[in-house]
Amino acid sequence: IIQTLGNSNQQYEPDRSHTAGTDWDPGRAAVASAYQRFEPGAYLRNNYAPPRGDLSSPDGVGPWKLRCLAQTFATGEVAGRTLIDIGSGPTIYQLLSACAHFEDITMTDFLEVNRQELGLWLREEPGAFNWSVYSQHVCLIEGKGESWQEKERQLRARVKRVLPIDVHQPQPLGIASLAPLPADALVSAFCLEAVSPDLPSFQRALDHITTLLRPGGHLLLIGALEESWYLAGKARLAVVPVREEEVREALVLSGYEVRDLRTYIMPTHLRTGVDDVKGIFFAWAQKKVGVEV
Ligand SMILES: C[S@@+](CC[C@H](N)C(=O)[O-])C[C@H]1O[C@@H](n2cnc3c(N)ncnc32)[C@H](O)[C@@H]1O
Ligand SMILES: *[C@@H]1O[C@H](CO)[C@@H](O)[C@H](O)[C@H]1NC(C)=O
């Protein structure tokens, strides 16, 4: 897949330029249009309030996601100064373990309503979603004796900016990025498959975000398996159904070494009708050194 040419030690990515580009794409335009109806409050209720937001049973989806992240950061191998969360949406749970390991965190989303929702929580303003159950749970599983208030204080202090992003652009943060680049690590949860009309688009979006990451840096990618739609208030969003092996192949094609890849099967009682998700994947991937993406 990665060819080494002649006696040169330079490595080359496969040529996908025939499918790349910023040209208008009807599939992508439909995704962007559907997201204009996205309601952060409804999305938070559907996915982060009970039953999915009930963290009291270790078999639930919330504890599984938080455990994957906590265990990966506990290895000590994912560390540095700067981290970018790709497609944060209105949620912060995905950074609760990360924030102890990176002092400069950038959150990002395509929609202003989501960036505003994040602002409410970051500034502790009225109406913000209450993530304290999540903060408490992460403190519990990390077992460092930290209080949830200290955890939240650290995360708020380390999120330095909330920026617009479009993963379909070759430079997702724009040409004059306000984030320090390249980042030492990326986190992205439920974004790429939820904004891509098909697998080639998912692959290109992964290529695009990978340009934001330094060689040797780490990507923690969480997403939906075999999902084709989800609801967020008046919005019904199309999702490209992906299988675990397709995620693995996409990561390899984008120049990563897959360090860990796990699957969670959505139990019946968490199939609540807000989407048709069958499972969740968690990938820990490390960008190879010496690969031009
Ligand atoms: C399913 S939500 C995931 C939110 C959050 N990360 C989570 O874990 O729940 C997908 C997010 O992708 C954002 N999005 C939509 N189009 C996008 C694009 N072109 N580039 C990046 N993000 C986009 C949406 O605004 C939404 O917040
Ligand atoms: C969030 O809920 C916790 C209880 O779990 C409570 O102690 C805290 O005051 C709430 N925060 C806000 C801002 O309402």
mmCIF file of N, CA and C in Angstrom, residues 176-232:
data_model
loop_
_atom_site.group_PDB
_atom_site.id
_atom_site.type_symbol
_atom_site.label_atom_id
_atom_site.label_comp_id
_atom_site.label_asym_id
_atom_site.label_seq_id
_atom_site.Cartn_x
_atom_site.Cartn_y
_atom_site.Cartn_z
ATOM 1 N N ALA A 176 -5.538 30.073 7.445
ATOM 2 C CA ALA A 176 -4.815 30.806 8.497
ATOM 3 C C ALA A 176 -5.309 30.303 9.849
ATOM 4 N N SER A 177 -4.975 29.042 10.138
ATOM 5 C CA SER A 177 -5.515 28.405 11.330
ATOM 6 C C SER A 177 -5.107 29.127 12.607
ATOM 7 N N LEU A 178 -6.071 29.250 13.520
ATOM 8 C CA LEU A 178 -5.797 29.870 14.822
ATOM 9 C C LEU A 178 -5.300 28.825 15.820
ATOM 10 N N ALA A 179 -5.281 27.563 15.410
ATOM 11 C CA ALA A 179 -4.785 26.505 16.304
ATOM 12 C C ALA A 179 -3.308 26.263 16.012
ATOM 13 N N PRO A 180 -2.514 25.967 17.042
ATOM 14 C CA PRO A 180 -1.122 25.602 16.786
ATOM 15 C C PRO A 180 -1.055 24.284 16.011
ATOM 16 N N LEU A 181 -0.322 24.315 14.895
ATOM 17 C CA LEU A 181 -0.233 23.130 14.026
ATOM 18 C C LEU A 181 1.228 22.799 13.720
ATOM 19 N N PRO A 182 1.531 21.531 13.483
ATOM 20 C CA PRO A 182 0.641 20.390 13.628
ATOM 21 C C PRO A 182 0.456 20.030 15.101
ATOM 22 N N ALA A 183 -0.677 19.401 15.398
ATOM 23 C CA ALA A 183 -0.982 19.035 16.778
ATOM 24 C C ALA A 183 -0.230 17.763 17.177
ATOM 25 N N ASP A 184 -0.045 17.601 18.470
ATOM 26 C CA ASP A 184 0.587 16.385 18.998
ATOM 27 C C ASP A 184 -0.397 15.219 19.055
ATOM 28 N N ALA A 185 -1.696 15.528 19.100
ATOM 29 C CA ALA A 185 -2.705 14.463 19.150
ATOM 30 C C ALA A 185 -4.037 14.987 18.630
ATOM 31 N N LEU A 186 -4.850 14.057 18.137
ATOM 32 C CA LEU A 186 -6.221 14.358 17.723
ATOM 33 C C LEU A 186 -7.176 13.413 18.444
ATOM 34 N N VAL A 187 -8.333 13.952 18.805
ATOM 35 C CA VAL A 187 -9.451 13.132 19.267
ATOM 36 C C VAL A 187 -10.603 13.436 18.319
ATOM 37 N N SER A 188 -11.386 12.428 17.956
ATOM 38 C CA SER A 188 -12.590 12.711 17.180
ATOM 39 C C SER A 188 -13.626 11.638 17.477
ATOM 40 N N ALA A 189 -14.817 12.063 17.857
ATOM 41 C CA ALA A 189 -15.867 11.118 18.236
ATOM 42 C C ALA A 189 -17.115 11.353 17.383
ATOM 43 N N PHE A 190 -17.550 10.333 16.680
ATOM 44 C CA PHE A 190 -18.825 10.329 15.938
ATOM 45 C C PHE A 190 -18.916 11.458 14.924
ATOM 46 N N CYS A 191 -17.798 11.852 14.358
ATOM 47 C CA CYS A 191 -17.834 12.942 13.379
ATOM 48 C C CYS A 191 -17.722 12.440 11.943
ATOM 49 N N LEU A 192 -16.636 11.754 11.609
ATOM 50 C CA LEU A 192 -16.358 11.482 10.183
ATOM 51 C C LEU A 192 -17.481 10.711 9.495
ATOM 52 N N GLU A 193 -17.984 9.653 10.137
ATOM 53 C CA GLU A 193 -19.036 8.848 9.491
ATOM 54 C C GLU A 193 -20.362 9.614 9.466
ATOM 55 N N ALA A 194 -20.511 10.555 10.388
ATOM 56 C CA ALA A 194 -21.778 11.289 10.498
ATOM 57 C C ALA A 194 -21.842 12.486 9.553
ATOM 58 N N VAL A 195 -20.759 12.747 8.829
ATOM 59 C CA VAL A 195 -20.741 13.898 7.921
ATOM 60 C C VAL A 195 -20.325 13.484 6.507
ATOM 61 N N SER A 196 -20.159 12.173 6.304
ATOM 62 C CA SER A 196 -19.681 11.689 5.013
ATOM 63 C C SER A 196 -20.769 10.885 4.320
ATOM 64 N N PRO A 197 -21.078 11.230 3.060
ATOM 65 C CA PRO A 197 -22.129 10.480 2.354
ATOM 66 C C PRO A 197 -21.725 9.062 1.974
ATOM 67 N N ASP A 198 -20.424 8.799 1.851
ATOM 68 C CA ASP A 198 -19.999 7.453 1.453
ATOM 69 C C ASP A 198 -18.579 7.199 1.973
ATOM 70 N N LEU A 199 -18.107 5.972 1.769
ATOM 71 C CA LEU A 199 -16.802 5.589 2.316
ATOM 72 C C LEU A 199 -15.629 6.381 1.712
ATOM 73 N N PRO A 200 -15.623 6.635 0.393
ATOM 74 C CA PRO A 200 -14.531 7.471 -0.147
ATOM 75 C C PRO A 200 -14.483 8.856 0.508
ATOM 76 N N SER A 201 -15.648 9.420 0.799
ATOM 77 C CA SER A 201 -15.705 10.728 1.455
ATOM 78 C C SER A 201 -15.158 10.628 2.887
ATOM 79 N N PHE A 202 -15.498 9.543 3.582
ATOM 80 C CA PHE A 202 -14.969 9.268 4.928
ATOM 81 C C PHE A 202 -13.439 9.191 4.874
ATOM 82 N N GLN A 203 -12.932 8.470 3.859
ATOM 83 C CA GLN A 203 -11.477 8.314 3.709
ATOM 84 C C GLN A 203 -10.800 9.660 3.471
ATOM 85 N N ARG A 204 -11.388 10.461 2.594
ATOM 86 C CA ARG A 204 -10.790 11.772 2.311
ATOM 87 C C ARG A 204 -10.823 12.657 3.549
ATOM 88 N N ALA A 205 -11.945 12.617 4.293
ATOM 89 C CA ALA A 205 -12.034 13.425 5.514
ATOM 90 C C ALA A 205 -10.954 12.991 6.514
ATOM 91 N N LEU A 206 -10.729 11.687 6.599
ATOM 92 C CA LEU A 206 -9.665 11.188 7.483
ATOM 93 C C LEU A 206 -8.296 11.690 7.005
ATOM 94 N N ASP A 207 -8.074 11.661 5.690
ATOM 95 C CA ASP A 207 -6.826 12.209 5.136
ATOM 96 C C ASP A 207 -6.680 13.684 5.533
ATOM 97 N N HIS A 208 -7.777 14.437 5.407
ATOM 98 C CA HIS A 208 -7.707 15.877 5.692
ATOM 99 C C HIS A 208 -7.333 16.146 7.147
ATOM 100 N N ILE A 209 -7.994 15.454 8.073
ATOM 101 C CA ILE A 209 -7.684 15.743 9.489
ATOM 102 C C ILE A 209 -6.284 15.256 9.845
ATOM 103 N N THR A 210 -5.816 14.241 9.123
ATOM 104 C CA THR A 210 -4.481 13.705 9.412
ATOM 105 C C THR A 210 -3.389 14.733 9.107
ATOM 106 N N THR A 211 -3.673 15.676 8.198
ATOM 107 C CA THR A 211 -2.681 16.729 7.916
ATOM 108 C C THR A 211 -2.481 17.648 9.125
ATOM 109 N N LEU A 212 -3.443 17.637 10.055
ATOM 110 C CA LEU A 212 -3.343 18.504 11.244
ATOM 111 C C LEU A 212 -2.453 17.890 12.324
ATOM 112 N N LEU A 213 -2.064 16.628 12.133
ATOM 113 C CA LEU A 213 -1.364 15.856 13.168
ATOM 114 C C LEU A 213 0.102 15.694 12.795
ATOM 115 N N ARG A 214 0.974 15.844 13.767
ATOM 116 C CA ARG A 214 2.407 15.668 13.474
ATOM 117 C C ARG A 214 2.716 14.184 13.281
ATOM 118 N N PRO A 215 3.714 13.862 12.438
ATOM 119 C CA PRO A 215 4.140 12.468 12.328
ATOM 120 C C PRO A 215 4.541 11.938 13.705
ATOM 121 N N GLY A 216 4.135 10.734 14.011
ATOM 122 C CA GLY A 216 4.394 10.167 15.333
ATOM 123 C C GLY A 216 3.296 10.490 16.338
ATOM 124 N N GLY A 217 2.406 11.439 15.970
ATOM 125 C CA GLY A 217 1.307 11.819 16.861
ATOM 126 C C GLY A 217 0.191 10.791 16.859
ATOM 127 N N HIS A 218 -0.697 10.914 17.816
ATOM 128 C CA HIS A 218 -1.745 9.903 18.032
ATOM 129 C C HIS A 218 -3.131 10.436 17.692
ATOM 130 N N LEU A 219 -3.960 9.549 17.126
ATOM 131 C CA LEU A 219 -5.371 9.834 16.866
ATOM 132 C C LEU A 219 -6.209 8.860 17.670
ATOM 133 N N LEU A 220 -7.147 9.373 18.459
ATOM 134 C CA LEU A 220 -8.131 8.526 19.132
ATOM 135 C C LEU A 220 -9.466 8.781 18.451
ATOM 136 N N LEU A 221 -9.947 7.766 17.756
ATOM 137 C CA LEU A 221 -11.133 7.907 16.912
ATOM 138 C C LEU A 221 -12.238 7.004 17.440
ATOM 139 N N ILE A 222 -13.381 7.616 17.732
ATOM 140 C CA ILE A 222 -14.553 6.862 18.194
ATOM 141 C C ILE A 222 -15.655 7.088 17.174
ATOM 142 N N GLY A 223 -16.444 6.049 16.901
ATOM 143 C CA GLY A 223 -17.519 6.267 15.944
ATOM 144 C C GLY A 223 -18.562 5.178 15.963
ATOM 145 N N ALA A 224 -19.575 5.407 15.143
ATOM 146 C CA ALA A 224 -20.713 4.497 15.059
ATOM 147 C C ALA A 224 -20.418 3.407 14.034
ATOM 148 N N LEU A 225 -20.845 2.182 14.360
ATOM 149 C CA LEU A 225 -20.723 1.061 13.429
ATOM 150 C C LEU A 225 -22.091 0.770 12.819
ATOM 151 N N GLU A 226 -22.082 0.580 11.487
ATOM 152 C CA GLU A 226 -23.288 0.158 10.763
ATOM 153 C C GLU A 226 -24.489 1.039 11.063
ATOM 154 N N GLU A 227 -24.234 2.334 11.144
ATOM 155 C CA GLU A 227 -25.331 3.282 11.358
ATOM 156 C C GLU A 227 -25.645 3.958 10.031
ATOM 157 N N SER A 228 -26.946 4.204 9.762
ATOM 158 C CA SER A 228 -27.269 4.899 8.513
ATOM 159 C C SER A 228 -28.008 6.213 8.748
ATOM 160 N N TRP A 229 -28.520 6.430 9.962
ATOM 161 C CA TRP A 229 -29.182 7.709 10.258
ATOM 162 C C TRP A 229 -29.211 7.949 11.763
ATOM 163 N N TYR A 230 -29.327 9.222 12.151
ATOM 164 C CA TYR A 230 -29.616 9.566 13.542
ATOM 165 C C TYR A 230 -30.424 10.856 13.587
ATOM 166 N N LEU A 231 -31.102 11.065 14.705
ATOM 167 C CA LEU A 231 -31.965 12.229 14.875
ATOM 168 C C LEU A 231 -31.335 13.233 15.832
ATOM 169 N N ALA A 232 -31.555 14.511 15.536
ATOM 170 C CA ALA A 232 -31.155 15.582 16.459
ATOM 171 C C ALA A 232 -32.200 16.674 16.372
#
